[in-house]
Amino acid sequence: MTGFRRWSCALAPLLALLFATNGLAQDPEAKPKAKVKTEAPKKEQEPDKEKKEQEVKNKAPAFSLPDLDGKKHALADYKGKWVVLEWINHGCPFVIRHYKTGNMQDLQKKYAKKGVIWLSVCSSAPGKQGYFKAEQWKKIQDEKGAMPKAVLLDPEGKVGRLYKARTTPQMVIINPKGGIVYDGAIDSKPRARGLEQIKTADTYVAKVLDAVMAGKEAPVTKTKPYGCSVKYASP
Amino acid sequence: MAQVTRCVVVLLLAGAAFAGPGTAVVRADSIEVELVTEHKSVQPGGEIHAGIRMKMDFGWHVYWRNAGDAGVSPTIKWSLPEGFVAGPIQWPAPHRIPIGGLMNYGYEGEVLLPVTIKVPPELHGSAVNIAAKVDWQVCEEICILGEAELDLFLPLKKAAPKVDERWRELFARTRKELPQAPPAGRVSAAARGGEVALTWEEPLKSGNVELERMVFFPADDGMIENAAAQPVELLLDADALRKSMTLVLTPAATRKQPLARLAGVLVIGSADARAAYAIDVPVGATPVREGSIETVDAPRENVDRPHPFTSFGTRHVLVLLGGVLLGFVLIWAMRKRGRPAG
């Protein structure tokens, strides 16, 4: 009898495990069940609301993020100045390309001289590519000779999502009144290899800044950004 | 004497390496890229069904012609003999690949990007060399950029070319994934509040209201919110027969003007049996539809990401393990029973 009891004691949890795993490992191709729901037709949006949303669309969302020294930078702090937001991930081959060739640092230097506030924003979640603690960041920035006004840390990805940042690099240019004048790729050549090829590209950031800072209209306001996806936390 | 022999052997091997029949395949980081042709020879005045075969390591992907939220699509630059003309890449229908809240469009596992090359009627020589420079971005969580120069020789033959058995199945499988024109009048799009409803008219003859999966891949950036769910609505008539299926799409939040046209690829069906349609329809006014609507909130990934274990499911593995464990326990218990009590 004791033998049988030992038997069943060992067996029972195993059987339970079998059933549990069978139930958990769902068939990925299972067709979703249809729910019955009668739909009322959706109301058209009121025209006034739509117009307001249109104006708000170009307004750069407010943010406040810490830099590598823990000091907070808010967009409001830079009212009256031109601001460039550069989404960054030093592990991404596209970012590597622009830093290795010195292209990004040159742009940072050139426009800092003109009074542009250049902020590198890192929205990589902890544990994802591009995420570093402040001390590590300082070393890397130093090694690469990077010259932004500050590196802003956005590990929760809140500001990235607010600005709909999808790639690194992705560039957003904000005018002194707080409106977004450009949002998109750094230049026109996603496949450029080496500095020579980069130099043949249309550097949108430079073209836009040169135009808008001289009081002219931006030659382009939106382009499809290229790069690696921003490493947000998995939902 | 041994020294000389060794020298000769090395030279011969080196010679063999250089005089090879072209480098058609390259193994790079996380990917294998190969230039293939469906047939083993070329006929003057005919066509070469060529293609770039890309085989990604498990968990890695390359991109469709519209990569989605982030990513760079592969490109092919051909170097062909005089008079040969390569057509564009014929992109098979992609899959949705979600990463960190963003959505990309691409391929996992293995994909063939077919290209048809027109062959001039006047040809000289016994073989032709076709070469392709391929450029890609292959990603998992992180991304790697790669490029390769591939080429191969095809003998020139007057006779109809024979199929290269190595690639027969790959070309056949890929053709099924190439978007076709939909039957006339089947697809329409309409604005609905802030959304766009893409409708596929396909009345079901039986009373079976099984949901077909649907997913839409936009041809360009800035059309729809790539990561938004695409719920499907079934329109049923008074007899609960399905009249049509509607995919609800969310236009891109950054759009300044409402969507006037919907162009891209509509895929109907699940991973193993998909039908892809190339659509380009105007977005009309909201139609009045008679009938009751059943809504299915499709999961975020909505459809057919090819399951990594195609024949051997995770489920099968777990059940197998469970069985093995059970076996061991049984054996142990039986041995225990065999021994004298104690």
Coordinates of C-alpha atoms in Angstrom, one line a residue:
Chain A
M1 CA 0.0 0.0 0.0
T2 CA 2.8 2.4 0.9
G3 CA 4.3 1.7 -2.5
F4 CA 1.1 2.7 -4.2
R5 CA 0.8 5.9 -2.1
R6 CA 4.4 6.9 -3.0
W7 CA 3.5 6.2 -6.6
S8 CA 0.4 8.3 -6.7
C9 CA 2.2 11.1 -4.7
A10 CA 4.8 11.4 -7.4
L11 CA 2.3 11.0 -10.2
A12 CA -0.4 13.4 -9.2
P13 CA 1.7 16.6 -9.4
L14 CA 3.2 15.4 -12.7
L15 CA -0.2 14.8 -14.2
A16 CA -1.3 18.2 -12.9
L17 CA 1.8 19.8 -14.6
L18 CA 1.0 18.0 -17.9
F19 CA -2.5 19.3 -17.9
A20 CA -1.4 22.8 -16.9
T21 CA 1.2 23.1 -19.6
N22 CA -1.1 21.7 -22.2
G23 CA -3.6 24.3 -21.3
L24 CA -1.1 27.2 -21.1
A25 CA 0.7 26.4 -24.4
Q26 CA -2.1 27.8 -26.5
D27 CA -2.3 27.0 -30.2
P28 CA -1.1 30.2 -31.8
E29 CA -3.3 29.7 -34.8
A30 CA -6.5 29.4 -32.8
K31 CA -9.1 31.6 -34.4
P32 CA -10.3 34.5 -32.2
K33 CA -13.9 34.2 -31.0
A34 CA -16.4 36.7 -32.3
K35 CA -18.3 38.7 -29.7
V36 CA -21.8 40.0 -30.5
K37 CA -21.9 43.8 -30.1
T38 CA -24.1 46.2 -32.0
E39 CA -22.2 49.3 -33.0
A40 CA -23.7 52.8 -33.1
P41 CA -22.1 54.9 -35.9
K42 CA -19.3 57.1 -34.5
K43 CA -20.0 60.8 -34.3
E44 CA -18.1 63.2 -36.5
Q45 CA -15.6 65.3 -34.6
E46 CA -16.7 68.9 -34.0
P47 CA -14.9 71.2 -36.4
D48 CA -13.7 73.7 -33.7
K49 CA -12.1 70.9 -31.7
E50 CA -10.3 69.7 -34.9
K51 CA -8.9 73.1 -35.7
K52 CA -7.5 73.5 -32.1
E53 CA -5.9 70.0 -32.4
Q54 CA -4.4 71.1 -35.7
E55 CA -2.6 74.1 -34.0
V56 CA -1.6 72.0 -31.0
K57 CA -0.1 69.4 -33.4
N58 CA 2.9 71.6 -34.1
K59 CA 3.5 72.6 -30.5
A60 CA 6.4 70.8 -29.0
P61 CA 5.2 68.8 -26.0
A62 CA 6.5 70.0 -22.7
F63 CA 9.1 67.8 -21.0
S64 CA 11.5 67.8 -18.1
L65 CA 14.3 65.3 -18.0
P66 CA 17.5 64.9 -16.0
D67 CA 21.0 65.2 -17.6
L68 CA 24.0 63.1 -16.7
D69 CA 24.5 65.2 -13.5
G70 CA 21.0 64.8 -12.4
K71 CA 20.1 68.4 -13.3
K72 CA 16.6 68.8 -14.8
H73 CA 16.2 70.3 -18.2
A74 CA 12.7 71.5 -19.3
L75 CA 11.7 72.6 -22.7
A76 CA 10.4 75.8 -21.1
D77 CA 13.9 76.6 -19.9
Y78 CA 14.9 77.2 -23.5
K79 CA 12.1 79.4 -24.6
G80 CA 13.5 82.0 -27.0
K81 CA 16.1 79.6 -28.3
W82 CA 16.3 77.1 -31.2
V83 CA 16.4 73.6 -29.8
V84 CA 17.5 70.4 -31.5
L85 CA 16.4 67.0 -30.0
E86 CA 18.6 64.1 -31.1
W87 CA 17.4 60.6 -30.3
I88 CA 20.5 58.6 -29.5
N89 CA 21.6 55.0 -29.0
H90 CA 25.4 54.4 -29.3
G91 CA 24.9 50.8 -30.1
C92 CA 22.8 51.4 -33.2
P93 CA 24.9 51.1 -36.4
F94 CA 23.3 54.2 -37.8
V95 CA 24.2 56.3 -34.8
I96 CA 27.7 54.7 -34.8
R97 CA 28.1 55.8 -38.4
H98 CA 27.3 59.4 -37.7
Y99 CA 29.6 59.6 -34.7
K100 CA 32.5 57.6 -36.1
T101 CA 32.7 59.8 -39.1
G102 CA 32.5 62.9 -36.9
N103 CA 29.4 64.0 -38.7
M104 CA 27.2 64.4 -35.6
Q105 CA 29.8 66.1 -33.5
D106 CA 30.5 68.6 -36.3
L107 CA 26.8 69.5 -36.5
Q108 CA 26.7 69.8 -32.7
K109 CA 29.7 72.1 -32.6
K110 CA 28.6 74.2 -35.6
Y111 CA 25.2 75.0 -34.3
A112 CA 26.2 75.4 -30.6
K113 CA 28.3 78.3 -31.9
K114 CA 25.1 79.8 -33.4
G115 CA 23.3 79.5 -30.0
V116 CA 21.3 76.4 -30.8
I117 CA 20.5 74.2 -27.8
W118 CA 21.4 70.6 -28.8
L119 CA 20.0 68.0 -26.6
S120 CA 20.7 64.3 -27.0
V121 CA 17.8 62.2 -25.7
C122 CA 18.1 58.5 -24.8
S123 CA 14.8 56.7 -24.5
S124 CA 16.4 53.2 -24.2
A125 CA 14.8 51.2 -21.3
P126 CA 17.1 49.8 -18.7
G127 CA 18.6 46.6 -20.0
K128 CA 18.1 47.5 -23.6
Q129 CA 20.7 48.6 -26.1
G130 CA 21.8 52.2 -25.6
Y131 CA 21.0 52.4 -21.9
F132 CA 23.8 53.3 -19.7
K133 CA 24.1 54.8 -16.2
A134 CA 25.3 58.4 -16.0
E135 CA 29.0 57.6 -15.3
Q136 CA 29.2 55.3 -18.2
W137 CA 27.5 57.8 -20.4
K138 CA 30.0 60.5 -19.5
K139 CA 32.9 58.2 -20.5
I140 CA 31.3 57.3 -23.8
Q141 CA 30.5 60.9 -24.7
D142 CA 34.0 61.8 -23.8
E143 CA 35.5 59.0 -26.0
K144 CA 33.4 60.1 -28.9
G145 CA 34.0 63.8 -28.5
A146 CA 30.3 64.3 -28.5
M147 CA 29.3 68.0 -27.9
P148 CA 25.6 68.3 -27.1
K149 CA 24.5 70.8 -24.5
A150 CA 23.3 67.8 -22.5
V151 CA 22.4 64.2 -22.7
L152 CA 18.9 63.7 -21.3
L153 CA 17.9 60.4 -19.8
D154 CA 14.4 59.1 -20.6
P155 CA 14.6 55.4 -19.5
E156 CA 10.8 55.2 -19.1
G157 CA 10.4 56.3 -22.7
K158 CA 7.8 58.9 -21.7
V159 CA 9.3 61.8 -23.7
G160 CA 10.2 59.5 -26.6
R161 CA 6.6 58.4 -26.9
L162 CA 5.4 62.0 -26.4
Y163 CA 7.4 63.0 -29.4
K164 CA 6.6 59.7 -31.3
A165 CA 10.4 59.0 -31.6
R166 CA 10.7 55.8 -33.5
T167 CA 14.3 55.6 -34.6
T168 CA 17.8 56.5 -33.6
P169 CA 18.9 58.9 -34.9
Q170 CA 15.7 60.9 -35.1
M171 CA 15.9 64.7 -35.1
V172 CA 13.3 67.3 -33.9
I173 CA 13.9 71.0 -34.4
I174 CA 11.9 73.4 -32.2
N175 CA 11.7 77.2 -32.8
P176 CA 12.1 79.8 -30.1
K177 CA 8.3 80.0 -29.7
G178 CA 8.1 76.2 -28.9
G179 CA 6.8 75.0 -32.3
I180 CA 8.2 72.0 -34.1
V181 CA 9.7 73.1 -37.5
Y182 CA 11.2 69.8 -38.4
D183 CA 10.8 66.1 -37.4
G184 CA 12.5 63.2 -39.2
A185 CA 15.8 61.8 -40.5
I186 CA 19.2 63.5 -40.0
D187 CA 19.8 63.3 -43.7
S188 CA 18.7 61.8 -47.0
K189 CA 21.0 58.8 -47.2
P190 CA 20.1 55.9 -45.0
R191 CA 22.7 53.8 -46.9
A192 CA 25.6 56.1 -46.9
R193 CA 28.8 54.4 -45.8
G194 CA 31.7 56.5 -44.7
L195 CA 32.1 60.3 -44.5
E196 CA 32.5 60.8 -48.2
Q197 CA 29.0 59.4 -48.9
I198 CA 27.5 61.2 -45.9
K199 CA 28.8 64.5 -47.4
T200 CA 26.9 63.8 -50.6
A201 CA 23.6 63.5 -48.6
D202 CA 21.1 66.3 -48.0
T203 CA 21.7 67.0 -44.3
Y204 CA 18.2 68.0 -43.4
V205 CA 19.1 69.2 -40.0
A206 CA 21.6 71.7 -41.4
K207 CA 19.4 72.8 -44.3
V208 CA 16.5 73.4 -42.0
L209 CA 18.4 75.2 -39.3
D210 CA 20.2 77.4 -41.8
A211 CA 16.9 78.4 -43.4
V212 CA 14.8 79.0 -40.3
M213 CA 17.5 80.8 -38.4
A214 CA 17.7 83.3 -41.3
G215 CA 14.0 83.9 -41.0
K216 CA 13.1 81.8 -44.1
E217 CA 10.7 78.8 -44.3
A218 CA 12.0 75.3 -43.6
P219 CA 12.7 73.6 -47.0
V220 CA 11.3 70.4 -45.5
T221 CA 9.3 69.9 -42.3
K222 CA 8.9 66.1 -42.1
T223 CA 10.8 63.2 -43.5
K224 CA 10.7 59.5 -42.7
P225 CA 13.4 58.9 -40.0
Y226 CA 15.8 56.1 -40.6
G227 CA 17.8 54.1 -38.0
C228 CA 17.2 51.4 -35.4
S229 CA 14.0 51.4 -33.5
V230 CA 14.1 53.2 -30.2
K231 CA 14.6 50.6 -27.5
Y232 CA 11.5 51.2 -25.5
A233 CA 10.5 48.6 -22.8
S234 CA 8.5 45.7 -24.1
P235 CA 4.8 46.5 -23.4
Chain B
M1 CA 60.6 17.0 -52.1
A2 CA 57.9 17.3 -49.3
Q3 CA 58.3 21.0 -49.3
V4 CA 57.7 21.3 -53.0
T5 CA 54.6 19.1 -52.8
R6 CA 53.2 21.2 -50.0
C7 CA 53.8 24.4 -52.1
V8 CA 52.1 22.8 -55.1
V9 CA 49.1 21.7 -53.0
V10 CA 48.7 25.1 -51.5
L11 CA 48.9 26.8 -54.9
L12 CA 46.4 24.4 -56.4
L13 CA 43.9 25.0 -53.5
A14 CA 44.4 28.8 -53.9
G15 CA 43.8 28.4 -57.6
A16 CA 40.6 26.4 -57.0
A17 CA 39.3 29.1 -54.6
F18 CA 39.8 31.9 -57.1
A19 CA 38.6 30.0 -60.1
G20 CA 35.4 29.1 -58.4
P21 CA 32.0 29.4 -60.2
G22 CA 31.1 32.7 -58.6
T23 CA 30.2 33.6 -55.0
A24 CA 26.5 33.0 -54.9
V25 CA 26.1 32.7 -51.2
V26 CA 27.4 34.6 -48.3
R27 CA 27.1 33.9 -44.6
A28 CA 27.1 37.1 -42.6
D29 CA 26.1 38.1 -39.0
S30 CA 22.7 36.5 -38.2
I31 CA 21.9 36.0 -41.9
E32 CA 22.7 34.0 -45.0
V33 CA 22.2 35.7 -48.3
E34 CA 22.2 34.0 -51.6
L35 CA 21.7 34.8 -55.3
V36 CA 19.5 32.1 -56.8
T37 CA 17.8 31.4 -60.1
E38 CA 14.8 29.2 -60.7
H39 CA 16.3 27.6 -63.8
K40 CA 19.7 26.1 -64.5
S41 CA 20.3 27.8 -67.8
V42 CA 19.5 30.9 -69.9
Q43 CA 17.6 31.0 -73.2
P44 CA 18.2 33.9 -75.6
G45 CA 15.2 36.2 -75.7
G46 CA 13.8 34.6 -72.5
E47 CA 13.7 35.6 -68.8
I48 CA 15.8 34.8 -65.8
H49 CA 13.7 34.3 -62.7
A50 CA 16.3 35.3 -60.2
G51 CA 16.0 36.1 -56.6
I52 CA 17.9 37.0 -53.4
R53 CA 17.3 34.4 -50.8
M54 CA 17.7 35.6 -47.2
K55 CA 17.7 33.2 -44.3
M56 CA 17.7 34.8 -40.9
D57 CA 18.8 33.3 -37.7
F58 CA 15.9 32.5 -35.4
G59 CA 14.5 35.7 -33.9
W60 CA 16.0 38.0 -36.5
H61 CA 14.2 39.7 -39.3
V62 CA 14.7 41.8 -42.5
Y63 CA 12.3 44.5 -43.7
W64 CA 9.6 44.8 -46.4
R65 CA 9.6 47.7 -48.9
N66 CA 7.9 49.8 -46.2
A67 CA 9.8 48.9 -43.0
G68 CA 7.1 50.3 -40.7
D69 CA 8.1 52.4 -37.7
A70 CA 11.8 51.8 -38.0
G71 CA 14.1 50.0 -40.3
V72 CA 15.8 50.0 -43.6
S73 CA 14.6 47.7 -46.4
P74 CA 17.1 45.6 -48.4
T75 CA 18.2 46.8 -51.8
I76 CA 19.7 45.0 -54.8
K77 CA 22.0 46.6 -57.4
W78 CA 22.5 44.4 -60.4
S79 CA 25.5 44.1 -62.7
L80 CA 24.4 42.3 -65.8
P81 CA 25.7 41.7 -69.3
E82 CA 24.9 44.1 -72.1
G83 CA 21.2 44.1 -73.0
F84 CA 20.0 42.4 -69.8
V85 CA 17.3 44.3 -67.9
A86 CA 16.4 43.6 -64.3
G87 CA 12.9 44.4 -63.1
P88 CA 12.0 45.6 -59.6
I89 CA 11.9 43.4 -56.5
Q90 CA 8.6 41.5 -56.3
W91 CA 7.9 41.9 -52.5
P92 CA 6.1 38.9 -50.9
A93 CA 3.5 39.9 -48.4
P94 CA 5.2 40.8 -45.1
H95 CA 4.4 40.1 -41.5
R96 CA 3.8 42.4 -38.6
I97 CA 6.8 42.4 -36.3
P98 CA 6.2 44.3 -33.0
I99 CA 9.1 45.5 -31.0
G100 CA 8.9 47.6 -27.8
G101 CA 5.6 49.2 -28.7
L102 CA 6.6 50.0 -32.3
M103 CA 5.6 48.0 -35.3
N104 CA 7.8 46.9 -38.2
Y105 CA 6.9 45.1 -41.4
G106 CA 9.2 42.4 -42.5
Y107 CA 10.2 38.8 -42.8
E108 CA 11.5 36.2 -40.4
G109 CA 12.8 32.7 -41.1
E110 CA 13.5 32.7 -44.8
V111 CA 12.4 35.0 -47.6
L112 CA 13.0 35.1 -51.3
L113 CA 12.9 38.5 -53.0
P114 CA 12.2 37.6 -56.7
V115 CA 13.4 39.7 -59.6
T116 CA 12.7 39.0 -63.3
I117 CA 15.6 39.7 -65.6
K118 CA 14.8 40.1 -69.3
V119 CA 17.3 38.4 -71.7
P120 CA 18.1 39.9 -75.1
P121 CA 17.6 37.7 -78.2
E122 CA 21.1 38.0 -79.5
L123 CA 23.6 36.3 -77.2
H124 CA 27.2 35.2 -77.6
G125 CA 29.4 32.9 -75.6
S126 CA 28.6 29.8 -73.6
A127 CA 27.6 31.3 -70.2
V128 CA 26.5 34.6 -68.7
N129 CA 27.5 36.1 -65.4
I130 CA 24.9 37.8 -63.3
A131 CA 25.9 39.8 -60.2
A132 CA 24.1 41.5 -57.5
K133 CA 25.2 43.8 -54.7
V134 CA 22.8 43.4 -51.8
D135 CA 22.4 45.8 -48.9
W136 CA 20.4 45.0 -45.8
Q137 CA 19.6 45.7 -42.2
V138 CA 18.9 42.5 -40.1
C139 CA 17.5 43.0 -36.6
E140 CA 16.5 41.2 -33.6
E141 CA 16.3 43.6 -30.6
I142 CA 19.5 45.2 -32.0
C143 CA 20.3 45.7 -35.6
I144 CA 23.2 44.8 -37.9
L145 CA 23.9 46.4 -41.3
G146 CA 25.3 44.1 -43.9
E147 CA 26.2 44.0 -47.6
A148 CA 27.4 41.4 -50.0
E149 CA 28.5 41.0 -53.6
L150 CA 27.0 37.9 -55.1
D151 CA 27.4 36.5 -58.6
L152 CA 26.8 33.3 -60.5
F153 CA 27.3 31.8 -64.0
L154 CA 24.4 30.4 -66.0
P155 CA 25.1 28.4 -69.2
L156 CA 23.5 29.7 -72.4
K157 CA 21.3 27.1 -74.0
K158 CA 18.9 27.3 -76.9
A159 CA 16.6 24.7 -75.3
A160 CA 14.0 25.6 -72.7
P161 CA 15.7 25.9 -69.3
K162 CA 15.2 23.2 -66.7
V163 CA 14.1 24.0 -63.2
D164 CA 16.8 24.0 -60.5
E165 CA 15.3 21.5 -58.1
R166 CA 17.1 23.2 -55.1
W167 CA 14.9 26.2 -55.5
R168 CA 11.7 24.9 -57.0
E169 CA 9.8 24.8 -53.7
L170 CA 11.1 28.2 -52.6
F171 CA 10.0 29.9 -55.8
A172 CA 6.6 28.2 -55.7
R173 CA 6.0 29.1 -52.1
T174 CA 7.0 32.7 -52.7
R175 CA 4.7 33.1 -55.7
K176 CA 1.8 32.3 -53.4
E177 CA 2.8 35.2 -51.2
L178 CA 3.0 37.8 -54.0
P179 CA 0.1 40.3 -53.8
Q180 CA -2.5 39.8 -56.5
A181 CA -5.1 42.2 -57.8
P182 CA -8.3 41.7 -55.9
P183 CA -11.5 40.6 -57.7
A184 CA -13.3 43.7 -59.0
G185 CA -15.6 45.5 -56.6
R186 CA -14.5 43.5 -53.6
V187 CA -12.5 46.1 -51.7
S188 CA -13.6 49.5 -50.7
A189 CA -12.6 52.1 -48.0
A190 CA -14.6 54.6 -46.2
A191 CA -14.0 57.3 -43.6
R192 CA -15.7 56.6 -40.2
G193 CA -15.3 59.3 -37.6
G194 CA -11.5 59.5 -37.1
E195 CA -10.9 56.0 -38.5
V196 CA -10.8 54.4 -41.9
A197 CA -12.9 51.2 -42.6
L198 CA -11.5 48.9 -45.2
T199 CA -14.1 46.5 -46.3
W200 CA -13.8 43.1 -48.1
E201 CA -17.1 41.9 -49.6
E202 CA -17.3 38.2 -49.4
P203 CA -20.6 36.8 -48.6
L204 CA -20.5 33.4 -47.0
K205 CA -22.8 30.9 -48.5
S206 CA -23.2 28.8 -45.4
G207 CA -24.3 30.0 -42.0
N208 CA -20.8 29.6 -40.7
V209 CA -19.6 32.8 -39.2
E210 CA -15.9 32.0 -38.8
L211 CA -13.6 34.9 -38.7
E212 CA -11.0 35.2 -41.3
R213 CA -7.9 37.1 -40.2
M214 CA -7.3 40.4 -42.0
V215 CA -4.3 42.7 -41.9
F216 CA -3.4 45.7 -43.9
F217 CA 0.2 46.8 -44.7
P218 CA 0.4 50.5 -45.9
A219 CA 2.6 51.1 -49.0
D220 CA 4.0 54.2 -47.4
D221 CA 5.0 55.8 -44.1
G222 CA 2.6 58.3 -42.5
M223 CA -0.6 56.6 -43.6
I224 CA -1.8 54.6 -40.6
E225 CA -0.6 54.1 -37.1
N226 CA 1.6 51.1 -37.7
A227 CA 1.3 49.8 -34.1
A228 CA -2.4 50.3 -33.7
A229 CA -4.6 47.2 -33.5
Q230 CA -6.6 46.5 -36.6
P231 CA -9.9 45.0 -35.3
V232 CA -12.1 43.2 -37.7
E233 CA -15.9 43.6 -37.9
L234 CA -18.2 41.1 -39.6
L235 CA -21.3 42.5 -41.1
L236 CA -24.1 39.9 -40.9
D237 CA -27.4 40.0 -42.7
A238 CA -30.8 39.0 -41.2
D239 CA -30.0 35.3 -41.6
A240 CA -26.7 35.8 -39.7
L241 CA -24.8 35.1 -42.9
R242 CA -21.6 37.1 -43.4
K243 CA -21.9 39.9 -45.9
S244 CA -18.6 41.5 -45.5
M245 CA -15.5 41.9 -43.3
T246 CA -14.2 45.3 -42.3
L247 CA -10.8 46.2 -41.0
V248 CA -10.7 49.3 -38.9
L249 CA -7.6 51.3 -39.4
T250 CA -6.3 54.2 -37.4
P251 CA -4.8 57.0 -39.5
A252 CA -1.3 58.2 -38.5
A253 CA -1.6 60.7 -35.7
T254 CA 0.9 63.0 -37.4
R255 CA -1.3 63.4 -40.5
K256 CA -2.4 66.9 -41.2
Q257 CA -5.0 65.9 -43.8
P258 CA -7.4 63.0 -43.7
L259 CA -6.5 59.9 -45.7
A260 CA -7.8 60.3 -49.3
R261 CA -6.4 57.0 -50.6
L262 CA -5.5 53.7 -49.1
A263 CA -2.7 51.9 -50.9
G264 CA -0.8 48.8 -49.8
V265 CA -1.2 45.1 -49.3
L266 CA -4.3 43.5 -47.7
V267 CA -3.7 40.0 -46.4
I268 CA -6.6 37.6 -45.6
G269 CA -6.1 34.4 -43.8
S270 CA -3.7 32.9 -41.2
A271 CA 0.0 32.1 -41.3
D272 CA -0.2 28.9 -43.3
A273 CA -2.9 29.9 -45.8
R274 CA -2.7 33.6 -46.7
A275 CA -4.0 35.4 -49.7
A276 CA -2.4 38.8 -50.4
Y277 CA -4.0 41.5 -52.4
A278 CA -2.4 44.7 -53.8
I279 CA -5.0 47.4 -53.2
D280 CA -5.2 51.1 -54.1
V281 CA -8.6 52.5 -53.3
P282 CA -10.1 56.0 -52.6
V283 CA -11.4 56.6 -49.1
G284 CA -15.1 57.4 -49.7
A285 CA -17.9 58.7 -47.5
T286 CA -19.4 56.5 -44.8
P287 CA -21.7 54.1 -46.5
V288 CA -25.0 53.0 -45.0
R289 CA -24.9 49.3 -44.3
E290 CA -27.8 47.1 -43.4
G291 CA -27.2 44.4 -40.9
S292 CA -25.7 43.7 -37.5
I293 CA -22.1 44.0 -36.7
E294 CA -19.9 41.6 -34.8
T295 CA -16.6 43.0 -33.6
V296 CA -13.5 41.1 -32.9
D297 CA -10.8 42.9 -31.0
A298 CA -7.8 41.3 -32.7
P299 CA -4.6 41.0 -30.6
R300 CA -2.0 43.7 -31.1
E301 CA 0.1 41.5 -33.4
N302 CA -3.1 40.7 -35.3
V303 CA -2.2 37.8 -37.4
D304 CA 0.2 35.6 -38.9
R305 CA 3.6 36.1 -37.6
P306 CA 5.0 32.8 -38.8
H307 CA 5.3 30.6 -35.7
P308 CA 9.0 30.0 -35.2
F309 CA 8.5 26.3 -34.6
T310 CA 6.5 25.4 -37.7
S311 CA 6.0 21.7 -37.2
F312 CA 7.3 21.3 -33.7
G313 CA 5.2 23.5 -31.5
T314 CA 6.2 24.7 -28.0
R315 CA 3.1 22.8 -27.0
H316 CA 4.5 19.6 -28.4
V317 CA 7.8 20.0 -26.6
L318 CA 6.1 20.6 -23.3
V319 CA 3.8 17.6 -23.7
L320 CA 6.8 15.4 -24.7
L321 CA 8.8 16.5 -21.6
G322 CA 5.8 15.8 -19.4
G323 CA 5.6 12.3 -20.9
V324 CA 9.3 11.6 -20.5
L325 CA 9.1 12.7 -16.8
L326 CA 6.1 10.5 -16.3
G327 CA 7.9 7.6 -17.8
F328 CA 10.9 8.0 -15.4
V329 CA 8.5 8.2 -12.4
L330 CA 6.8 5.1 -13.5
I331 CA 10.0 3.2 -13.9
W332 CA 11.2 4.4 -10.5
A333 CA 8.0 3.4 -8.9
M334 CA 8.0 -0.1 -10.5
R335 CA 11.6 -0.7 -9.4
K336 CA 10.6 0.4 -5.9
R337 CA 7.7 -2.0 -5.9
G338 CA 10.0 -4.9 -7.1
R339 CA 12.3 -4.5 -4.0
P340 CA 11.4 -6.1 -0.7
A341 CA 9.4 -3.7 1.6
G342 CA 11.6 -1.3 3.6

